[in-house]
Coordinates of N, CA and C in Angstrom, one line a residue:
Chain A
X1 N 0.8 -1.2 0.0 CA 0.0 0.0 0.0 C 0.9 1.3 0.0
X2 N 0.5 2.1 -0.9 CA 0.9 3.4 -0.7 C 1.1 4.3 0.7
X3 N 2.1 4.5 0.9 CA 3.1 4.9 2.6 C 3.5 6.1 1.8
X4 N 3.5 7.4 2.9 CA 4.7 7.8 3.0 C 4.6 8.8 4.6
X5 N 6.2 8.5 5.5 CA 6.5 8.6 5.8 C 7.0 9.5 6.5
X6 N 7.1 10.7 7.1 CA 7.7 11.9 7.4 C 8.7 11.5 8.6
X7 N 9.8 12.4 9.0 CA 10.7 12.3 10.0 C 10.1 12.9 11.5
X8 N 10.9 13.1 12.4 CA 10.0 13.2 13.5 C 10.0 15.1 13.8
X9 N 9.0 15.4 14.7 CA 9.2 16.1 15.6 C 10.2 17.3 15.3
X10 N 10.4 18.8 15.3 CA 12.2 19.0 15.7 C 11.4 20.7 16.2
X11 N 12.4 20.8 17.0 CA 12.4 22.0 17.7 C 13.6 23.1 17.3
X12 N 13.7 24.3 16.5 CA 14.7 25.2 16.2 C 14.6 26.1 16.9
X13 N 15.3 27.3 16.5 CA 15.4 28.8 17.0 C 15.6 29.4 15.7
X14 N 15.1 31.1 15.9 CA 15.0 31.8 15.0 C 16.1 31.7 14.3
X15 N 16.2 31.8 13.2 CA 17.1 32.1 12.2 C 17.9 30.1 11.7
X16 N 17.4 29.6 12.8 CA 17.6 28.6 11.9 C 17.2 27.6 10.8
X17 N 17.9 26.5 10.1 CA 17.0 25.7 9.1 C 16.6 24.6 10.0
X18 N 15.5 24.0 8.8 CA 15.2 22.7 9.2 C 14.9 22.1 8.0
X19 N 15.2 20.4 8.0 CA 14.8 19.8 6.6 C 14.0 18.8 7.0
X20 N 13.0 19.0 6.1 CA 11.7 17.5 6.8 C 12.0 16.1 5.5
X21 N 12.0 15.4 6.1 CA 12.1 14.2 5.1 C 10.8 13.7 5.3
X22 N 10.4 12.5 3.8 CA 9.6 11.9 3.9 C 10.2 10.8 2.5
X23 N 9.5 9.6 3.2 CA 10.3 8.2 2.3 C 9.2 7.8 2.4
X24 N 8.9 7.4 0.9 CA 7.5 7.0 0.4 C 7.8 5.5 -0.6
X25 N 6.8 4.6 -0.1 CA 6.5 3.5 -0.6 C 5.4 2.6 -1.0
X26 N 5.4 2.0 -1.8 CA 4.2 1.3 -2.6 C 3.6 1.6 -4.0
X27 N 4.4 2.9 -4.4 CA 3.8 3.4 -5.6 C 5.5 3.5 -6.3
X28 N 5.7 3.8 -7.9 CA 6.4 4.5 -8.7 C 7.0 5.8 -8.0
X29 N 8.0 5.9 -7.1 CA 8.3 7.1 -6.5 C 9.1 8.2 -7.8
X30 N 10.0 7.4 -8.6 CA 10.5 8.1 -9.4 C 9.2 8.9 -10.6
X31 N 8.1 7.9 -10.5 CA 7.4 8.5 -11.7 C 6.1 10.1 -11.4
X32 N 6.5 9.9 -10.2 CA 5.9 11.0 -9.6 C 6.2 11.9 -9.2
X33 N 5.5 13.0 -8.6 CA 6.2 14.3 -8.1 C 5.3 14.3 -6.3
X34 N 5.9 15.6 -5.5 CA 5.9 15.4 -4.1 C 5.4 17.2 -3.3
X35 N 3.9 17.1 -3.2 CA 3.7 18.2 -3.0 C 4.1 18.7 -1.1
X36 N 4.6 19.8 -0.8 CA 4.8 19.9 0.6 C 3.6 21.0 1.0
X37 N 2.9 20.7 2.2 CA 2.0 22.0 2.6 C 2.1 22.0 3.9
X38 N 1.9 23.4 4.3 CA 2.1 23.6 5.7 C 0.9 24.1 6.8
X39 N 0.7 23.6 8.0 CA -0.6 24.1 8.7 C -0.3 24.6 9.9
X40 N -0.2 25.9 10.2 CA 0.3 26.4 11.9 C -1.2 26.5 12.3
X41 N -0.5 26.8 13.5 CA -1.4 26.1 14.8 C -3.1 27.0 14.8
X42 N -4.1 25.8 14.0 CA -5.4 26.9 14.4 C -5.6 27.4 13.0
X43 N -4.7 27.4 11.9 CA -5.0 28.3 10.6 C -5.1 26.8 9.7
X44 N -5.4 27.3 8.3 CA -5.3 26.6 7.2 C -4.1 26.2 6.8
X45 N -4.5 25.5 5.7 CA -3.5 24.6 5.0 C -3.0 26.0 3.8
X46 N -1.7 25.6 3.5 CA -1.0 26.6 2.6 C 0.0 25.5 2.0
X47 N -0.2 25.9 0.8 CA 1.1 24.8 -0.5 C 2.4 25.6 -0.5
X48 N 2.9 24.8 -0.1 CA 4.8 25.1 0.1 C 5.4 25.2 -1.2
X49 N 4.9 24.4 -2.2 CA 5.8 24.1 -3.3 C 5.7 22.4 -3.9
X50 N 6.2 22.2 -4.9 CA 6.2 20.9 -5.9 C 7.7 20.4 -6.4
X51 N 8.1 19.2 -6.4 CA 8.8 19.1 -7.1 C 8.5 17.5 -7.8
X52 N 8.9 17.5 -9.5 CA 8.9 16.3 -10.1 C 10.3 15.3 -9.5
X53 N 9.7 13.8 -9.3 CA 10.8 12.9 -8.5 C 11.1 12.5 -10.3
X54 N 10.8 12.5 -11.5 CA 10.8 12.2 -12.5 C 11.9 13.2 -13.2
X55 N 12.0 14.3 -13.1 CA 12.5 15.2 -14.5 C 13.3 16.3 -13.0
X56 N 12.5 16.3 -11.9 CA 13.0 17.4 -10.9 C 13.1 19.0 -11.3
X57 N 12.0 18.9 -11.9 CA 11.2 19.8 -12.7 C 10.6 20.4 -10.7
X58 N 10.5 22.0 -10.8 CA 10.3 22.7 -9.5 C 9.3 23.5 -9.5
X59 N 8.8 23.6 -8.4 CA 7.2 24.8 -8.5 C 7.1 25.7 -7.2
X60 N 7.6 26.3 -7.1 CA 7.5 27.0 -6.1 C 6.4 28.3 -6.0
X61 N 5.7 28.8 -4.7 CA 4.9 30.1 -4.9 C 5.8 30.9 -4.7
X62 N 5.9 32.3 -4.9 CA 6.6 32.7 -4.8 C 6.9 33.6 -3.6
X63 N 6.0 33.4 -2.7 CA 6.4 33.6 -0.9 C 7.6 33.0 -0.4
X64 N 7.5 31.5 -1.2 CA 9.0 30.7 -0.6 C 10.0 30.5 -1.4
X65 N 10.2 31.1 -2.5 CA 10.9 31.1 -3.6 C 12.7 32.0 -2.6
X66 N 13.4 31.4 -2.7 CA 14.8 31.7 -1.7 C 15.1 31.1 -0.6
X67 N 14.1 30.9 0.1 CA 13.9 30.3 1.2 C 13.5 28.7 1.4
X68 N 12.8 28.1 0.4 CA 12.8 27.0 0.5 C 13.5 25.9 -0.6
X69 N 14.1 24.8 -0.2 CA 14.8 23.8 -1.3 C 14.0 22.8 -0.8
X70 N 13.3 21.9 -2.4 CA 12.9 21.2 -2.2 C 13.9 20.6 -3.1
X71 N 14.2 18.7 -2.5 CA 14.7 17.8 -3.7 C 13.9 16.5 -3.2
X72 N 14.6 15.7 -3.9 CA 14.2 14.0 -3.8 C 15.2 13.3 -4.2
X73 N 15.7 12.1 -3.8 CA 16.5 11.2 -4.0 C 15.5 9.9 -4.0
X74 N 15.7 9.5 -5.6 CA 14.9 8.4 -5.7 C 16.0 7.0 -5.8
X75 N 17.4 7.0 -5.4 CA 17.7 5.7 -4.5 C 16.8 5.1 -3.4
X76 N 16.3 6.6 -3.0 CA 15.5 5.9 -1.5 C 14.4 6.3 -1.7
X77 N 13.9 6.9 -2.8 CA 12.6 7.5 -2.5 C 12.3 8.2 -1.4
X78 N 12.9 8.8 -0.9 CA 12.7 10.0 -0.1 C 12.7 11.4 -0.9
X79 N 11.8 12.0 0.0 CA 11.7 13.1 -0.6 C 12.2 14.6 0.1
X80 N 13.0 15.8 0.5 CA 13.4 17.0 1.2 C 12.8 18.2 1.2
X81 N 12.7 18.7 2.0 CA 11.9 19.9 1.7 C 12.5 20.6 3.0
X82 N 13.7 21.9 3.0 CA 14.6 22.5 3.5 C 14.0 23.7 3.7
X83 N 13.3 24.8 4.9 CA 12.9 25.4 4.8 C 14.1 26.7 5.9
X84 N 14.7 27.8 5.7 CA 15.9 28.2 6.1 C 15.4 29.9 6.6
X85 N 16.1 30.5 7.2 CA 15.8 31.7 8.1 C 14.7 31.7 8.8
X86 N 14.4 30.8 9.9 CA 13.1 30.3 10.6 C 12.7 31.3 11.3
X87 N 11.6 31.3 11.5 CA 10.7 33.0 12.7 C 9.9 31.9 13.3
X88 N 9.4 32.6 14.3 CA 8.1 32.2 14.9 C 7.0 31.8 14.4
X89 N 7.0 32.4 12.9 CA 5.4 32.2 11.8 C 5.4 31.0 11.2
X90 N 7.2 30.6 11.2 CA 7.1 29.1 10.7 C 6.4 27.9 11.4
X91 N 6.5 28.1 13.0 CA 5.8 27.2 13.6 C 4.8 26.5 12.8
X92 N 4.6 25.1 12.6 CA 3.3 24.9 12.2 C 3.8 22.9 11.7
X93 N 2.6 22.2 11.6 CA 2.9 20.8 10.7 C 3.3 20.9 9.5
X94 N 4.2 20.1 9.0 CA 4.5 20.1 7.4 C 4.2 18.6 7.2
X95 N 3.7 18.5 6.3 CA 3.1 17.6 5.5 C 3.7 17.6 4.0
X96 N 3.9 16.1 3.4 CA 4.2 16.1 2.2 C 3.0 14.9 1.9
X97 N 3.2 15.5 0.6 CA 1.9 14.3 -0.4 C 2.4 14.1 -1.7
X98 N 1.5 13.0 -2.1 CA 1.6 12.4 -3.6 C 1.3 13.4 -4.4
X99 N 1.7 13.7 -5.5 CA 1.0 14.8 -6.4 C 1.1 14.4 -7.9
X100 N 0.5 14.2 -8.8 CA 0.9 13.7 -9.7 C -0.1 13.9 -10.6
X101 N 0.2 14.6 -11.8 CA -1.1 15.0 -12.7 C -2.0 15.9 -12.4
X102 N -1.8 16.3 -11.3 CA -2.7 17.7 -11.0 C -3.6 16.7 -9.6
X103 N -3.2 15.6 -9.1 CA -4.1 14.4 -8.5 C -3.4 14.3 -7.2
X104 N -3.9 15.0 -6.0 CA -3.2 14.8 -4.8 C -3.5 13.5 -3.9
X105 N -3.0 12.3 -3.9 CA -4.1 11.3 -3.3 C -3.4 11.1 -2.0
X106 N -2.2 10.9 -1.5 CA -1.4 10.3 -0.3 C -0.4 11.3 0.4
X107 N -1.2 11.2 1.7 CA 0.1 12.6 2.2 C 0.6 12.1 3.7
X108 N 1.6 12.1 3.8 CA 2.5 12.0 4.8 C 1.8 12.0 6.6
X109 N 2.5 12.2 7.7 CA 1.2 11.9 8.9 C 1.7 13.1 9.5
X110 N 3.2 14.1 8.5 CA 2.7 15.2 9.3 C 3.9 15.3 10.4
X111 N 5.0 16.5 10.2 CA 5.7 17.0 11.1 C 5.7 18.2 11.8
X112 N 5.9 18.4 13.0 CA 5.4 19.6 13.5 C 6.7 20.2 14.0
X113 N 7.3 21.2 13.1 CA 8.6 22.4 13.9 C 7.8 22.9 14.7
X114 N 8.3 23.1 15.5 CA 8.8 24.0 16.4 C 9.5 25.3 16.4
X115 N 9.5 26.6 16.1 CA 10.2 27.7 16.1 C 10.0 28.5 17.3
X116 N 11.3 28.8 18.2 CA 11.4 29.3 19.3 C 12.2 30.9 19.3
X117 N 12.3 31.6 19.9 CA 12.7 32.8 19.6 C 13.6 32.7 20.6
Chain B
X1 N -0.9 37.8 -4.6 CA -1.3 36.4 -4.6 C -2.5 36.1 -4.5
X2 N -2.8 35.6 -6.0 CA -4.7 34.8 -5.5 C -5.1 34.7 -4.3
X3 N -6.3 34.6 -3.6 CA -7.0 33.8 -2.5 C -7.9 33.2 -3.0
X4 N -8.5 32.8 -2.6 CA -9.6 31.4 -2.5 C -10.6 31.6 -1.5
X5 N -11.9 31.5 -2.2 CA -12.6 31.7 -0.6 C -13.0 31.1 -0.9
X6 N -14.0 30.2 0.2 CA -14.4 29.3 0.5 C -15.6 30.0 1.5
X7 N -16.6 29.1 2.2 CA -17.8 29.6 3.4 C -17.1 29.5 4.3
X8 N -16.9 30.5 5.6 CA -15.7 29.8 6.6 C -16.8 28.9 7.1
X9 N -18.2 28.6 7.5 CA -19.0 27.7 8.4 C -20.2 27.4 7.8
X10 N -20.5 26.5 7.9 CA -22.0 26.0 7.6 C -22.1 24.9 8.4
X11 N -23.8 24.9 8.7 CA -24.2 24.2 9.1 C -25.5 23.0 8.4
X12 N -25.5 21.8 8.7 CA -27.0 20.8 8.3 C -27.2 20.0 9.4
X13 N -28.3 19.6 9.1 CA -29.0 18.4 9.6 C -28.6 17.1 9.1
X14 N -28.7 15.8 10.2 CA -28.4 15.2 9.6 C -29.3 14.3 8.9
X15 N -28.5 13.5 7.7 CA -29.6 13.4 6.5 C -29.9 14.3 5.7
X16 N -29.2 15.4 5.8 CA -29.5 16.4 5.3 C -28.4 16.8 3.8
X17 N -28.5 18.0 2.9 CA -27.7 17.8 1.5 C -27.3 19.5 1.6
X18 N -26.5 19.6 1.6 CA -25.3 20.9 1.9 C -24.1 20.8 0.4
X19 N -23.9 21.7 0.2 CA -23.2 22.3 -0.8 C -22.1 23.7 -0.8
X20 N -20.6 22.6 -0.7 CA -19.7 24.0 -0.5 C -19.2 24.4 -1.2
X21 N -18.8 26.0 -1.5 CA -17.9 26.2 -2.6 C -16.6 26.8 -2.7
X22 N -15.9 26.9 -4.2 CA -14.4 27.1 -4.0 C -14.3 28.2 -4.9
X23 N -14.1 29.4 -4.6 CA -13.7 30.3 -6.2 C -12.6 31.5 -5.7
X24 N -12.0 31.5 -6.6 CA -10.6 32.5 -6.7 C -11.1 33.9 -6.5
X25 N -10.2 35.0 -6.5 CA -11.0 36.3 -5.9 C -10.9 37.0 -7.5
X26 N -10.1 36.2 -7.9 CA -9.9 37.5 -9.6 C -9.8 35.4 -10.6
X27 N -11.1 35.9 -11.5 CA -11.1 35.1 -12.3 C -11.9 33.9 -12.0
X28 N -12.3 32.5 -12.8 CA -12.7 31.6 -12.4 C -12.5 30.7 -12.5
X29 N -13.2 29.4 -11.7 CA -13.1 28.3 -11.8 C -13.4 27.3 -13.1
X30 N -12.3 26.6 -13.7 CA -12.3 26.2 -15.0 C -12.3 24.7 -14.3
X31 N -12.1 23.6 -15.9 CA -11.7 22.2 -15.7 C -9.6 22.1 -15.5
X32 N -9.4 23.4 -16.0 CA -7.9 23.7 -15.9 C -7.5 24.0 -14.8
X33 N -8.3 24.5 -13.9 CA -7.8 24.9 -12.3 C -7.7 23.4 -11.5
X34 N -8.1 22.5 -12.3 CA -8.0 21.0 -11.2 C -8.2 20.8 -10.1
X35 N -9.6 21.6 -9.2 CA -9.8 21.2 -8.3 C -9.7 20.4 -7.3
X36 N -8.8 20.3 -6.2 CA -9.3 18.6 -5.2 C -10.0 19.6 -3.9
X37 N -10.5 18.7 -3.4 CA -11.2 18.7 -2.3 C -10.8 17.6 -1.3
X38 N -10.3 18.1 0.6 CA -9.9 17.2 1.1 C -10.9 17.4 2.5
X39 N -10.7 16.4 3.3 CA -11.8 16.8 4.7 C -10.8 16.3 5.3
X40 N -10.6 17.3 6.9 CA -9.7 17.3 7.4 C -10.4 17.4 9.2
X41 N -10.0 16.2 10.0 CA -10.5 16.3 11.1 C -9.0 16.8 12.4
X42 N -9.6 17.4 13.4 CA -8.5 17.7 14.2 C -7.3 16.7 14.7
X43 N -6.6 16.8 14.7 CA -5.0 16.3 15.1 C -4.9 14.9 13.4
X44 N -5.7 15.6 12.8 CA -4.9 14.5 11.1 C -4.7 15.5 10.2
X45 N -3.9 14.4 9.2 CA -3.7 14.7 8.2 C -4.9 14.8 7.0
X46 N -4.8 16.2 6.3 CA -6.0 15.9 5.3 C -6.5 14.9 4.7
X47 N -7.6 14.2 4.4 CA -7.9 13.4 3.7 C -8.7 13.3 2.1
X48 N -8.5 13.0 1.4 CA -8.7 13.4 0.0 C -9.9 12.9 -0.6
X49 N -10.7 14.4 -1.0 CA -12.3 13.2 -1.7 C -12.4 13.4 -2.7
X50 N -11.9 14.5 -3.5 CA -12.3 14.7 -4.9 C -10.9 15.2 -6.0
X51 N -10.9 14.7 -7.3 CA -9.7 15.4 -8.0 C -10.4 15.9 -9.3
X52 N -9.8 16.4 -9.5 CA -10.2 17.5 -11.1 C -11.5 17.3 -11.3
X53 N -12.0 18.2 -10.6 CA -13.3 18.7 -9.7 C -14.4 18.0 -9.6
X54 N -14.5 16.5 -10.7 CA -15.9 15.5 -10.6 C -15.2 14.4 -9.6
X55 N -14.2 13.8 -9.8 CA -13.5 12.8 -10.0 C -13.3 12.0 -8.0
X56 N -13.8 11.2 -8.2 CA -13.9 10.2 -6.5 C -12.1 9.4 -6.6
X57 N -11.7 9.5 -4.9 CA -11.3 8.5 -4.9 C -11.4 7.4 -4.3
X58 N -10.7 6.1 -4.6 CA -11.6 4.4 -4.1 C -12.1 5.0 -2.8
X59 N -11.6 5.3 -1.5 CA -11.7 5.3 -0.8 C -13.0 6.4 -0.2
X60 N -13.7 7.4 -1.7 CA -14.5 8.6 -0.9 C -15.6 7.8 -1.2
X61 N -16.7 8.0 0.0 CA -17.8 8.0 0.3 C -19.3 8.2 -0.9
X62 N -19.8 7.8 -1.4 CA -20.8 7.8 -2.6 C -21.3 9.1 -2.6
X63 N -21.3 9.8 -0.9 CA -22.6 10.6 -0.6 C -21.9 11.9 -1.1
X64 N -20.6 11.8 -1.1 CA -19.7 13.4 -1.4 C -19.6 13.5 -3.1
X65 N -20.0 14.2 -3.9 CA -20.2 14.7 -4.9 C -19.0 16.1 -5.4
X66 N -18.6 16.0 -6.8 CA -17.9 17.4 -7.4 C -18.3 18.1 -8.4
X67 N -18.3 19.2 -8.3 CA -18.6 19.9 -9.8 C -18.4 21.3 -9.5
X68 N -18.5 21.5 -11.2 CA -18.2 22.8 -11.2 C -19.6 23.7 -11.4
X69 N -19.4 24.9 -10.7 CA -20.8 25.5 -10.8 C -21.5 26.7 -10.7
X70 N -20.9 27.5 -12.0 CA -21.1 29.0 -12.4 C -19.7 29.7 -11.7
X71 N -18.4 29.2 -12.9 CA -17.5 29.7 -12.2 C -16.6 29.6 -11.2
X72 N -17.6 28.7 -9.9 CA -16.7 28.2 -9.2 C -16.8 26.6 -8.8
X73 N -16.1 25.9 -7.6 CA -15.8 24.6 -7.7 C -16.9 24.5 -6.3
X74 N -17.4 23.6 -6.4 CA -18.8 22.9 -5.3 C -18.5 21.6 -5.5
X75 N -18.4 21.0 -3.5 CA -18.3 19.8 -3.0 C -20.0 19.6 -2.3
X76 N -20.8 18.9 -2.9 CA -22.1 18.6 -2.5 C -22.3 17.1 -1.5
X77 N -22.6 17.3 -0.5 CA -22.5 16.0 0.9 C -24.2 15.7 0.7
X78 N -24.7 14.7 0.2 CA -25.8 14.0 0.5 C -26.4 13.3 1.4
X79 N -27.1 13.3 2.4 CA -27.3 12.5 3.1 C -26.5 12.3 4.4
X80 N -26.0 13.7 4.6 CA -25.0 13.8 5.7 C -24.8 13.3 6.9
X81 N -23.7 12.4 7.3 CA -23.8 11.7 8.7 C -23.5 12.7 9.7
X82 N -23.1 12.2 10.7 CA -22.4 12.8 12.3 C -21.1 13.0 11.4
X83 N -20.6 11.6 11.3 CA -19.1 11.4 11.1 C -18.5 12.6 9.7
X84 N -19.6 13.3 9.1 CA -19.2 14.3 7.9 C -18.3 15.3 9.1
X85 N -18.4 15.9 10.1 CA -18.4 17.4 10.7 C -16.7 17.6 10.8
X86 N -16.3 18.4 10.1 CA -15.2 18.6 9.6 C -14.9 19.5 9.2
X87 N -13.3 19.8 8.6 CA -12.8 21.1 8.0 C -12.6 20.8 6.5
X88 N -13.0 21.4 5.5 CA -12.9 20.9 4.4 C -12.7 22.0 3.7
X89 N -11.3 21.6 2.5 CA -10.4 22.4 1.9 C -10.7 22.3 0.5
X90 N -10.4 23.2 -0.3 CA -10.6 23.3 -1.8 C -9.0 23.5 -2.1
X91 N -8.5 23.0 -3.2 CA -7.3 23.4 -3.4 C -7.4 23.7 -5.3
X92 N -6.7 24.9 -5.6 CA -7.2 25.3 -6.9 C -6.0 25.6 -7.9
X93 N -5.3 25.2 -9.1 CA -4.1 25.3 -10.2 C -4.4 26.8 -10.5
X94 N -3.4 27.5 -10.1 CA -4.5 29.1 -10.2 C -3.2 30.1 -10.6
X95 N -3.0 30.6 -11.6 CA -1.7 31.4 -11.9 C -0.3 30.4 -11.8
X96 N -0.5 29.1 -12.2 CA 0.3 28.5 -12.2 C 1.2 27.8 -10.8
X97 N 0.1 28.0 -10.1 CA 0.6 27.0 -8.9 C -1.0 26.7 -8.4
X98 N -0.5 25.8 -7.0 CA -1.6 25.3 -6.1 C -1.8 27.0 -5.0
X99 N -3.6 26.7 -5.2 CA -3.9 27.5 -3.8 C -5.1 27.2 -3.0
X100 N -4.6 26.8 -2.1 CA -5.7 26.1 -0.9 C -6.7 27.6 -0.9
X101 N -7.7 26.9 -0.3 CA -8.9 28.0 0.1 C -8.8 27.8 1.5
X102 N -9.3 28.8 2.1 CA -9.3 29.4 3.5 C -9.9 28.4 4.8
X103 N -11.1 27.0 3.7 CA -11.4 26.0 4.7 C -13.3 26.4 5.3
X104 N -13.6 25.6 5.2 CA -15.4 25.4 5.5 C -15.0 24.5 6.5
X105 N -15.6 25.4 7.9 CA -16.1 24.2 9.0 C -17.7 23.5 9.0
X106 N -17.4 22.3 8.9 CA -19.0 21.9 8.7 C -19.4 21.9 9.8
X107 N -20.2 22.0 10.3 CA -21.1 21.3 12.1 C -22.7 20.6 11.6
X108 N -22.7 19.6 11.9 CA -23.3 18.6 11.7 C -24.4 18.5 12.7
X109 N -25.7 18.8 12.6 CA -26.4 19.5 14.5 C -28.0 19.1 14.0

């Protein structure tokens, strides 16, 4: 069955990075791409950005465009998503999902930074 | 940057047939915007009911419906349980990326 996987927990301070992993299994990981979205505490869901695990073809909005690196390594099918000069606003779950053809069907169970001042 | 609005709240009965919607603040809802729709309960991960705005997945419920409708994108719940009462997201291909809408709390009463 279709898995994927996120890393655990992490707690930073301002100004620092963090990189969430997620390692996905049961499907074509290379033939897909890996949407990241983020939900702070009490608000909505917001789209981080895309990347193809196929061509590594990129999509970023442009709020996170400098600030965020997304890649994938399809040795492992894991997927990265590096998010860098942290505030307090970053606080929130990050979530990654299946994305593929415009078709978001499988998303991760969800990591929650922590950003401390 | 686009927004998305959505109802922030509605309410039904249950047994009852509710209809939510998704539309961008400049422009409209096309078959090109690729609609999904996810329902999202507290301490989870979103859950996925609809893709390119008709389309079920194995897993969605018969009662939850997609379409497009004058412009913008509507998730229609038929026969609504207890277990519908939720946060439910529209997400829209909109200037060339994804943009979630703001989120419909259902209350189920």
């Amino acid at each position: 069955q279709v898995q994927l996987v996120q890393s655990g927990a992490e707690v930073k301070k301002s100004g620092d990075s963090v990189k969430v992993s997620c390692k996905a299994s049961g499907y074509a990981f290379s033939r897909n791409g890996v949407s990241w979205v983020r939900q702070a505490p009490g608000q909505g869901l917001e789209w981080m950005g895309w990347i193809s695990a196929d061509n590594g073809d990129i999509n970023l909005p442009q709020k996170f465009r400098g600030r965020v690196t997304v890649t994938t390594d399809t040795y492992t099918s894991t997927a990265y998503m590096e998010l860098r000069d942290l505030t307090s606003d970053d606080t929130a779950v990050y979530y990654c999902a299946k994305d593929y053809n415009y078709i978001i069907d499988y998303w991760g169970q969800g990591t929650l930074v922590t950003v401390s001042s | 940057q686009t927004v998305v609005t959505q109802e922030p709240s509605l309410t039904v009965s249950p047994g009852g047939t509710v209809t939510l919607t998704c539309a961008p603040t400049t422009g409209a809802v096309t078959g090109g915007s690729y609609p999904n729709w996810f329902q999202q309960k507290p301490g989870h991960a979103p859950r996925p009911l609809i893709y390119r705005s008709t389309n079920k997945h194995p897993w969605t419920p018969a009662r939850f419906s997609g379409s497009l409708l004058g412009g913008q994108a509507a998730l229609t719940l038929s026969g609504v349980r207890p277990e519908d009462e939720a946060e439910y997201y529209c997400l829209l291909f909109h200037g060339g990326v994804w943009v979630f809408g703001g989120g419909t709390k259902l209350t189920v009463l």
